[in-house]
Amino acid sequence: METKMKFTKFLANLAGAATLAITAATGALAGDTDSKAFMVLDILPLKEGATLEQAYAYFKGVEPIFAKYDFQRSDSALEVGAVVRGDVTANVVNLWVTDNPDAAFKGIFSDETYLAEWVPDRDAIFDLEKATIIVTQRGQTITTPNGKINHP
């Protein structure tokens, strides 16, 4: 009887450890996007004849390459419903996060696989001359010409 109880306790501990490992792995795979210092807004118009399906397939394909350079998607690709104000042409908006945008961009744009296999698709799908890419920095303060102010 005592052996059976020890074995049951062992199985319970093993199950708990497995659950913890799976939870940790899932969080690592998903990336802790809320703790990254920079968010990049990737605002992209499609070229005439290109489709959202092509755009989403492109992003799905490049995500592992981008992740190698600490450039992770913060959300799924977002389809633009309307531009309420401003002179922006866009069909798709992506939110990416990183701790070092300069290093991420340098890594991505020197990656041989990305250049050979994905840049031709990118150039066929997106009108990059009309694209808008904005790098924002997260923080508790905003830097102004007059100094730093706290976020509201």
XYZ file of C-alpha atoms in Angstrom:
152
model
C 0.000 0.000 0.000
C 2.805 2.423 0.899
C 4.562 1.682 -2.412
C 1.350 2.435 -4.305
C 1.007 5.798 -2.496
C 4.633 6.693 -3.247
C 4.144 5.773 -6.892
C 0.937 7.849 -7.058
C 2.759 10.816 -5.497
C 5.630 10.320 -7.959
C 3.174 10.381 -10.894
C 1.487 13.517 -9.535
C 4.865 15.254 -9.191
C 5.869 14.122 -12.677
C 2.611 15.451 -14.134
C 3.134 18.765 -12.345
C 6.689 19.038 -13.647
C 5.539 18.217 -17.180
C 2.824 20.874 -16.995
C 5.329 23.447 -15.755
C 7.778 22.547 -18.536
C 5.089 22.787 -21.214
C 3.884 26.136 -19.867
C 7.425 27.519 -19.792
C 8.173 26.240 -23.292
C 4.962 27.726 -24.646
C 5.818 31.099 -23.157
C 9.339 30.940 -24.584
C 8.070 29.981 -28.027
C 5.458 32.700 -28.023
C 8.081 35.171 -26.868
C 7.598 37.585 -24.038
C 6.567 40.393 -26.337
C 5.375 42.701 -23.549
C 8.863 43.063 -22.098
C 10.644 44.085 -25.304
C 11.907 47.667 -25.349
C 10.854 48.557 -28.902
C 7.697 48.032 -30.938
C 7.857 48.360 -34.715
C 4.715 49.242 -36.659
C 4.931 47.805 -40.157
C 2.222 49.498 -42.257
C 2.050 47.922 -45.688
C 0.011 48.510 -48.816
C -0.334 45.602 -51.227
C 0.745 45.909 -54.832
C -2.012 45.745 -57.405
C -3.013 42.099 -57.878
C -1.441 40.918 -54.611
C -3.708 39.303 -52.019
C -3.955 39.199 -48.248
C -3.430 35.428 -48.465
C -0.046 36.032 -50.111
C 0.832 38.602 -47.460
C -0.073 36.278 -44.589
C 1.854 33.384 -46.166
C 4.891 35.660 -46.452
C 4.702 36.655 -42.777
C 4.248 33.065 -41.660
C 7.328 32.117 -43.678
C 9.590 34.895 -42.422
C 8.668 34.716 -38.735
C 11.298 32.035 -37.900
C 13.993 34.022 -39.714
C 13.010 37.259 -38.001
C 12.935 35.498 -34.615
C 16.614 34.540 -35.042
C 17.366 38.252 -34.852
C 15.094 39.050 -31.880
C 12.305 40.424 -34.081
C 9.066 38.830 -32.944
C 5.465 39.387 -33.894
C 3.511 41.027 -31.086
C 0.145 40.213 -32.622
C -1.208 38.524 -35.706
C -1.077 40.482 -38.954
C -3.873 43.010 -38.821
C -6.062 43.736 -41.841
C -6.738 47.448 -42.221
C -10.438 48.255 -42.069
C -10.144 52.014 -42.483
C -7.696 54.885 -42.227
C -9.699 57.454 -40.300
C -7.148 60.241 -40.464
C -3.814 60.793 -42.135
C -2.229 60.110 -45.476
C -1.463 56.415 -45.100
C -2.032 53.715 -47.671
C -2.244 50.337 -45.984
C -3.815 46.911 -46.303
C -1.865 45.124 -43.572
C -0.336 46.296 -40.298
C 2.129 44.198 -38.334
C 3.334 44.834 -34.819
C 6.824 43.516 -34.125
C 8.879 43.762 -30.936
C 12.597 43.688 -30.278
C 15.156 44.883 -27.783
C 17.504 46.179 -30.490
C 15.920 47.303 -33.765
C 19.241 48.203 -35.403
C 20.720 44.755 -34.773
C 17.463 43.060 -35.777
C 17.266 44.910 -39.101
C 20.968 44.313 -39.824
C 20.568 40.604 -39.121
C 17.409 40.196 -41.172
C 18.712 42.165 -44.154
C 21.946 40.179 -44.227
C 20.303 36.766 -43.788
C 21.031 34.756 -46.938
C 17.841 32.700 -46.713
C 15.698 35.795 -46.290
C 17.406 37.586 -49.170
C 17.241 34.629 -51.551
C 13.890 33.083 -50.678
C 11.707 35.838 -49.240
C 12.754 39.233 -50.613
C 11.458 38.404 -54.121
C 8.066 37.501 -52.607
C 8.095 40.609 -50.409
C 8.822 42.823 -53.393
C 6.063 41.193 -55.448
C 3.437 41.520 -52.691
C 4.049 44.871 -50.992
C 4.349 48.392 -52.363
C 7.371 49.314 -50.257
C 7.610 52.821 -51.713
C 4.265 53.578 -50.041
C 4.962 51.544 -46.886
C 5.391 53.163 -43.495
C 7.602 51.611 -40.824
C 7.674 53.257 -37.408
C 10.032 52.260 -34.592
C 8.684 53.139 -31.153
C 10.365 52.751 -27.785
C 8.526 51.649 -24.680
C 9.252 53.295 -21.396
C 7.869 55.023 -18.368
C 8.857 58.419 -19.721
C 8.689 60.289 -23.003
C 11.687 62.335 -24.120
C 10.751 65.823 -25.304
C 12.895 68.797 -26.340
C 12.292 70.126 -22.808
C 13.327 66.925 -21.038
C 11.584 63.758 -19.927
C 7.977 63.532 -18.833
C 6.185 60.609 -17.213
C 3.560 58.682 -19.120
C 0.051 59.544 -17.971
